[in-house]
Each structure stands twice: as structure tokens, then as C-alpha cells.
Coordinates of C-alpha atoms in Angstrom, one line a residue:
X1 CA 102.9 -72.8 87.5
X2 CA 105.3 -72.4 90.6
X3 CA 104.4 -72.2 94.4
X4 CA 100.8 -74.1 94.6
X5 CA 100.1 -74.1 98.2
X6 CA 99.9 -77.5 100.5
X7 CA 96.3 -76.9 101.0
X8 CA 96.0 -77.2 97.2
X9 CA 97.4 -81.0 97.4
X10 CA 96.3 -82.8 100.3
X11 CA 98.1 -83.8 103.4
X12 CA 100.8 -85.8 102.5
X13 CA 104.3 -86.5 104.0
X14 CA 107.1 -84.1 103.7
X15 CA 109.0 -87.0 101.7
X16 CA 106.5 -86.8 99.1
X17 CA 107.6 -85.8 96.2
X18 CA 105.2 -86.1 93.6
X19 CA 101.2 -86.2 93.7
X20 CA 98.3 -86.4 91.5
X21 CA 95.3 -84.8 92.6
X22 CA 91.9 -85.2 92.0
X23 CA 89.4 -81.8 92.7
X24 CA 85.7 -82.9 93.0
X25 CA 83.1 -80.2 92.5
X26 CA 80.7 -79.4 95.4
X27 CA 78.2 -79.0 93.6
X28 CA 76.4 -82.0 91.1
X29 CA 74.2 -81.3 88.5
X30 CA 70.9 -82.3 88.4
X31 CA 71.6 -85.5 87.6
X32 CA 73.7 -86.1 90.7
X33 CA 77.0 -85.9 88.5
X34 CA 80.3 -84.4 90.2
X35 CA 82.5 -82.0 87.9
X36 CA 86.0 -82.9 88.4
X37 CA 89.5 -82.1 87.5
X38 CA 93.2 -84.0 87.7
X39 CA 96.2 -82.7 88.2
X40 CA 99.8 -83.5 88.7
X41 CA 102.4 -81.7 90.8
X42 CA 106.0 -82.5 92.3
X43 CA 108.2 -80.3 94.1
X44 CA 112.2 -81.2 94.9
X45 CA 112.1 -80.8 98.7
X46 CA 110.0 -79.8 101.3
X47 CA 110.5 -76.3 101.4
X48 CA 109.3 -75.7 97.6
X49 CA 105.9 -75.3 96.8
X50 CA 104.4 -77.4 94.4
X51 CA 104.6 -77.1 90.7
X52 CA 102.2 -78.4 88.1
X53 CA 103.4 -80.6 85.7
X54 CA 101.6 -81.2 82.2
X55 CA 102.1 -83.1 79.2
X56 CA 102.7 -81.4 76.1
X57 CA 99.6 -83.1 74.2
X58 CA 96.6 -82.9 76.8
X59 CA 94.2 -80.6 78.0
X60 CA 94.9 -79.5 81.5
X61 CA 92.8 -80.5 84.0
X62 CA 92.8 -84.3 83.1
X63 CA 88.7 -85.0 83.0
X64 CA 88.3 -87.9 85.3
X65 CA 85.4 -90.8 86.1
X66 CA 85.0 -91.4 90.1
X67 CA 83.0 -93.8 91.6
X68 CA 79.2 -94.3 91.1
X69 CA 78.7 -93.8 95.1
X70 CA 80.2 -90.2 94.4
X71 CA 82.9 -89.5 97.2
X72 CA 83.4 -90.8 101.0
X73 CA 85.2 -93.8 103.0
X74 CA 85.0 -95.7 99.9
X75 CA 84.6 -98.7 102.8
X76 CA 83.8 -102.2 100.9
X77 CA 80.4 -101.9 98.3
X78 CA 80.3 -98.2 98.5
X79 CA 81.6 -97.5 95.0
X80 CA 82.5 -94.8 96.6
X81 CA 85.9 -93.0 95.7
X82 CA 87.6 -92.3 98.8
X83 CA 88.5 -88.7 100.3
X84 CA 92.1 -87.9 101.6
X85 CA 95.7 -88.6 100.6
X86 CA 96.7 -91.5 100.5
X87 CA 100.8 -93.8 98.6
X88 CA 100.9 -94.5 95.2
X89 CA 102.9 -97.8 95.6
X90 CA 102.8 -100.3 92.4
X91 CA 101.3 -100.3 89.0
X92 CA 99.9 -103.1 87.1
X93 CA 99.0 -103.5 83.6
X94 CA 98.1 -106.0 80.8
X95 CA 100.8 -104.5 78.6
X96 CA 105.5 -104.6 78.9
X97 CA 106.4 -101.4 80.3
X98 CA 110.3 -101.3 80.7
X99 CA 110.6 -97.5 81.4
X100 CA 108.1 -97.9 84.4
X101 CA 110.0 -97.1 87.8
X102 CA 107.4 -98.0 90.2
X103 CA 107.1 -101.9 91.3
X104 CA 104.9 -103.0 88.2
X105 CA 103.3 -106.8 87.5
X106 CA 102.3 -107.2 83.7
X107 CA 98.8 -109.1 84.2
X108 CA 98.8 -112.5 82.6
X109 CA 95.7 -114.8 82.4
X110 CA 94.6 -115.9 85.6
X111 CA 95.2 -113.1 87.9
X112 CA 92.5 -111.7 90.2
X113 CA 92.7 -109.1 93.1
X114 CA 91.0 -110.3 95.8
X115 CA 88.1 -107.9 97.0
X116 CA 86.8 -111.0 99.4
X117 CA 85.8 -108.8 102.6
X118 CA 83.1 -110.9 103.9
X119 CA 85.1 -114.1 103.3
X120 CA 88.0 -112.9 105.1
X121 CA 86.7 -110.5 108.0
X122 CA 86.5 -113.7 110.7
X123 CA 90.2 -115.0 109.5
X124 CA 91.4 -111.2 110.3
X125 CA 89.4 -110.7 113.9
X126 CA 91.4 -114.0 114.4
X127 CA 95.0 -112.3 113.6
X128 CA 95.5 -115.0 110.5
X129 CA 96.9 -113.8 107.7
X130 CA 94.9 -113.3 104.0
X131 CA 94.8 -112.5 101.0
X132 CA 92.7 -109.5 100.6
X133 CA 93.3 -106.5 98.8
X134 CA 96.3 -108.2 96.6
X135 CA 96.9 -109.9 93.6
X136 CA 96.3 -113.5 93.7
X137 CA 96.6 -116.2 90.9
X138 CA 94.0 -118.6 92.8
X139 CA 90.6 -118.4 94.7
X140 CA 90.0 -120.0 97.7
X141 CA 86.2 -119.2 97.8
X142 CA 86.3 -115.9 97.9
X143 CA 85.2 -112.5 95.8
X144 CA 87.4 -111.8 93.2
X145 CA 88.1 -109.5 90.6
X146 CA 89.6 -110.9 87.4
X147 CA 92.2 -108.6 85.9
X148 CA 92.2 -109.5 82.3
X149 CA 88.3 -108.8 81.9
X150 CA 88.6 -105.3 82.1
X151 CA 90.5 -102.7 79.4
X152 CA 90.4 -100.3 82.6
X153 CA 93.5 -102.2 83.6
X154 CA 95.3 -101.6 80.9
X155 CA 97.4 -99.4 83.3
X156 CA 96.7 -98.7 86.3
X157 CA 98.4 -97.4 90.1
X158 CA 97.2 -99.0 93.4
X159 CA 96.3 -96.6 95.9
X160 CA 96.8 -97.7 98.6
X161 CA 93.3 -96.9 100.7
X162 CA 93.7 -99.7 103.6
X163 CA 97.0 -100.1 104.6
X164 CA 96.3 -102.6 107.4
X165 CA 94.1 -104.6 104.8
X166 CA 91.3 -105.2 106.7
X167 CA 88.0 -106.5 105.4
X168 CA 85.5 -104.0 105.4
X169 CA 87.8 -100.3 104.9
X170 CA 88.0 -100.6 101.3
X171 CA 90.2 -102.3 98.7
X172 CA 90.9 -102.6 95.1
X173 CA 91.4 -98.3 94.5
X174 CA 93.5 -97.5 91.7
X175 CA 94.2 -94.5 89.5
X176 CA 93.5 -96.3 85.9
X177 CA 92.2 -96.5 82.6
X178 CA 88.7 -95.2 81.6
X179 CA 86.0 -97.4 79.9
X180 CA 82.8 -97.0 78.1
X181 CA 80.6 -97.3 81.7
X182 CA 81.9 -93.8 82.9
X183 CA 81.6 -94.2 86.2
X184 CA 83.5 -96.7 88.2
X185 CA 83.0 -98.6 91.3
X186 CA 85.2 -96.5 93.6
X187 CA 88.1 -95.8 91.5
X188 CA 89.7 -92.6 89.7
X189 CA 89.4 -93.4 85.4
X190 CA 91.1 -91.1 82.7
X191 CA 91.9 -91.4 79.0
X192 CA 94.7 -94.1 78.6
X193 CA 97.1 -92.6 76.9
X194 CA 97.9 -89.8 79.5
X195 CA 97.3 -92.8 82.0
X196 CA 100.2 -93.9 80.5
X197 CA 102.5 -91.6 80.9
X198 CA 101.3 -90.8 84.3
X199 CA 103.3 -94.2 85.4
X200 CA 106.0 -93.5 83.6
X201 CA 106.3 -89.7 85.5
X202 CA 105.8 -91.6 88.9
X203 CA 108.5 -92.1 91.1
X204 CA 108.8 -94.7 94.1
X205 CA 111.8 -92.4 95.4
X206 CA 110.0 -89.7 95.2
X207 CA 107.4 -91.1 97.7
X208 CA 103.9 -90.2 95.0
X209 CA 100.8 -89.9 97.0
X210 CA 97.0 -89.6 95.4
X211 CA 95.0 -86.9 97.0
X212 CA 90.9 -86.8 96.4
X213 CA 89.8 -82.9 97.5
X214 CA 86.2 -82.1 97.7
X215 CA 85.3 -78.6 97.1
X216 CA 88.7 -77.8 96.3
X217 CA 88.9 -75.5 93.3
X218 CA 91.8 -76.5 91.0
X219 CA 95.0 -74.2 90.4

């Protein structure tokens, strides 16, 4: 499918390349629930329009998980997913992945990603450096989430939400694997296998974004 409009991705930079895009429904069920839809596209340049690109052994759209909060700022214990466009800059996962192009760290035991927001709010009003909204090996007191617990991060992308890192806007969003709870706290969750190949199709040079549309009909 050839020339999919801008409006139909998001706003991301003209360098971008390659996005994945998740539509959420405007309108939930009784039961609160949000229908929703994901979908890849990449174009070569700037002046191309977009072009859907879809494995040869999945149903297109990708059914997706979002988080419990349903959609928003996604700011710290919302479990909300976050609206907008925002990089695609490293993948992690508890498996080897040699054909994987974007920066990727194979999780071993003891690694956490620090989602410490109230630990670390009065270090960053200060200007100090931290920790938050990484992958850490050690705690120093604070929150943490501890990588090899969950099969969701199996594979996963970092979305990167909260660019400055500060405590309070949001941390530990990435595009990953689904598990049995359905929804998630904040993040995007689809089946693993086209998780899979989703980081081997993303390109750093190809700047990927994520984009989260709400009432947004898919192409």
C-alpha cells in the first residue's frame, strides 16, 4: 500500500525513515476496553509517502495490549500508554540476536531498569546526575524493575518517552512482548514472534520513531 499520508503516522522528523504505529479506537466498549491496531511503515526519503510494510505470516493490523490507564501523558504511575511520536533507540532482550541493527543489550541476571522517580526527583531539581529511566545492574534504594522476571522482555524496543529523564514524565515505555495479564502498565505488547522480527526490520539509520494515534482509523 503506497502513499499513506503524514497524518496517518504521527509527527515525526523528516529523517525518519521507518515507524510503527499504534491506532487506538475512540470508542471502548462497555467494559472500558480500547480496540486497537499496529502497523508498520517506511518510506526512502522525505518526499515519499509512506508504505505499509507486513510480514508474510501475520494478520495485518498487529492486535496490540496498551496500558491499563488507557492512553495519555503516560507521566510516572499512570499505566498509561503515552500519545504522540516519539525515537525508537535500543532494543533489549533475554535472548542472542546477531542480525539485530539497533543498539541491543542481551539481559543477563541481575539487570533492572530503574523506574525510581520519587527516589531521584530531589537529586535532579539539584542538577546531579541519576540513574533513572536506564538499565542498571545495582540498586541504590530505589524502584526498580527486574528484567529477567518478565517473558514480556523477551524482546523489546525502548521508546524513548522522556528524553531529559526527569522523574515524574514517564519511564520504562517499550514496544515488547505480550503476556498472559493483557494489559500492561503503560507499554505497547504484541505476539512475540512478529515482536521479533519487528527489531530485526528496525533501523537506527533509518531514524524509527513509535507513534500512538487516538481516533486515528488505520490504512
Amino acid at each position: 500500500m503506497a502513499g499513506v499520508t503524514d497524518y496517518a503516522v504521527g509527527q515525526v522528523p523528516g529523517e525518519c525513515g521507518q515507524v510503527v504505529v499504534l491506532y487506538v479506537n475512540d470508542n471502548p466498549d462497555k467494559e472500558g476496553d480500547f480496540t486497537t491496531a499496529l502497523c508498520c511503515f517506511s518510506r526512502e526519503n522525505r518526499a515519499d509517502g509512506w508504505v505499509k510494510v507486513v510480514g508474510t505470516d501475520w494478520d495485518d493490523p498487529i492486535e496490540a495490549n496498551i496500558g491499563s490507564g488507557g492512553i495519555g501523558l503516560a507521566l510516572d504511575d499512570s499505566e498509561q500508554t503515552p500519545l504522540g511520536s516519539f525515537p525508537i533507540t535500543r532494543a533489549i532482550g533475554r535472548y542472542e540476536l546477531p542480525e539485530v541493527q539497533l543498539p541491543y543489550h542481551q539481559i543477563v541476571p541481575g539487570d533492572l531498569w530503574d523506574v525510581g522517580h520519587t527516589y531521584w526527583s530531589p537529586a535532579f531539581g539539584r542538577g546531579e546526575e541519576t540513574t533513572y529511566n536506564t538499565l542498571i545492574t545495582e540498586s541504590v534504594g530505589q524502584e526498580t524493575e527486574n528484567l529477567n522476571e518478565f517473558p514480556s522482555y523477551n524482546y523489546a524496543a525502548f521508546v524513548d518517552t522522556n528524553p531529559s529523564r526527569r522523574p515524574g514524565l514517564g519511564c520504562a515505555i517499550f514496544l515488547h512482548v505480550e503476556d498472559d495479564d493483557g494489559d500492561t502498565a503503560g507499554c505497547v505488547a504484541i505476539d512475540e514472534h512478529i515482536m521479533k522480527w519487528i527489531l530485526l526490520w528496525l533501523d537506527p539509520g533509518r531514524t524509527p520513531y513509535m507513534t500512538v494515534l487516538y481516533g486515528v482509523a488505520a490504512p
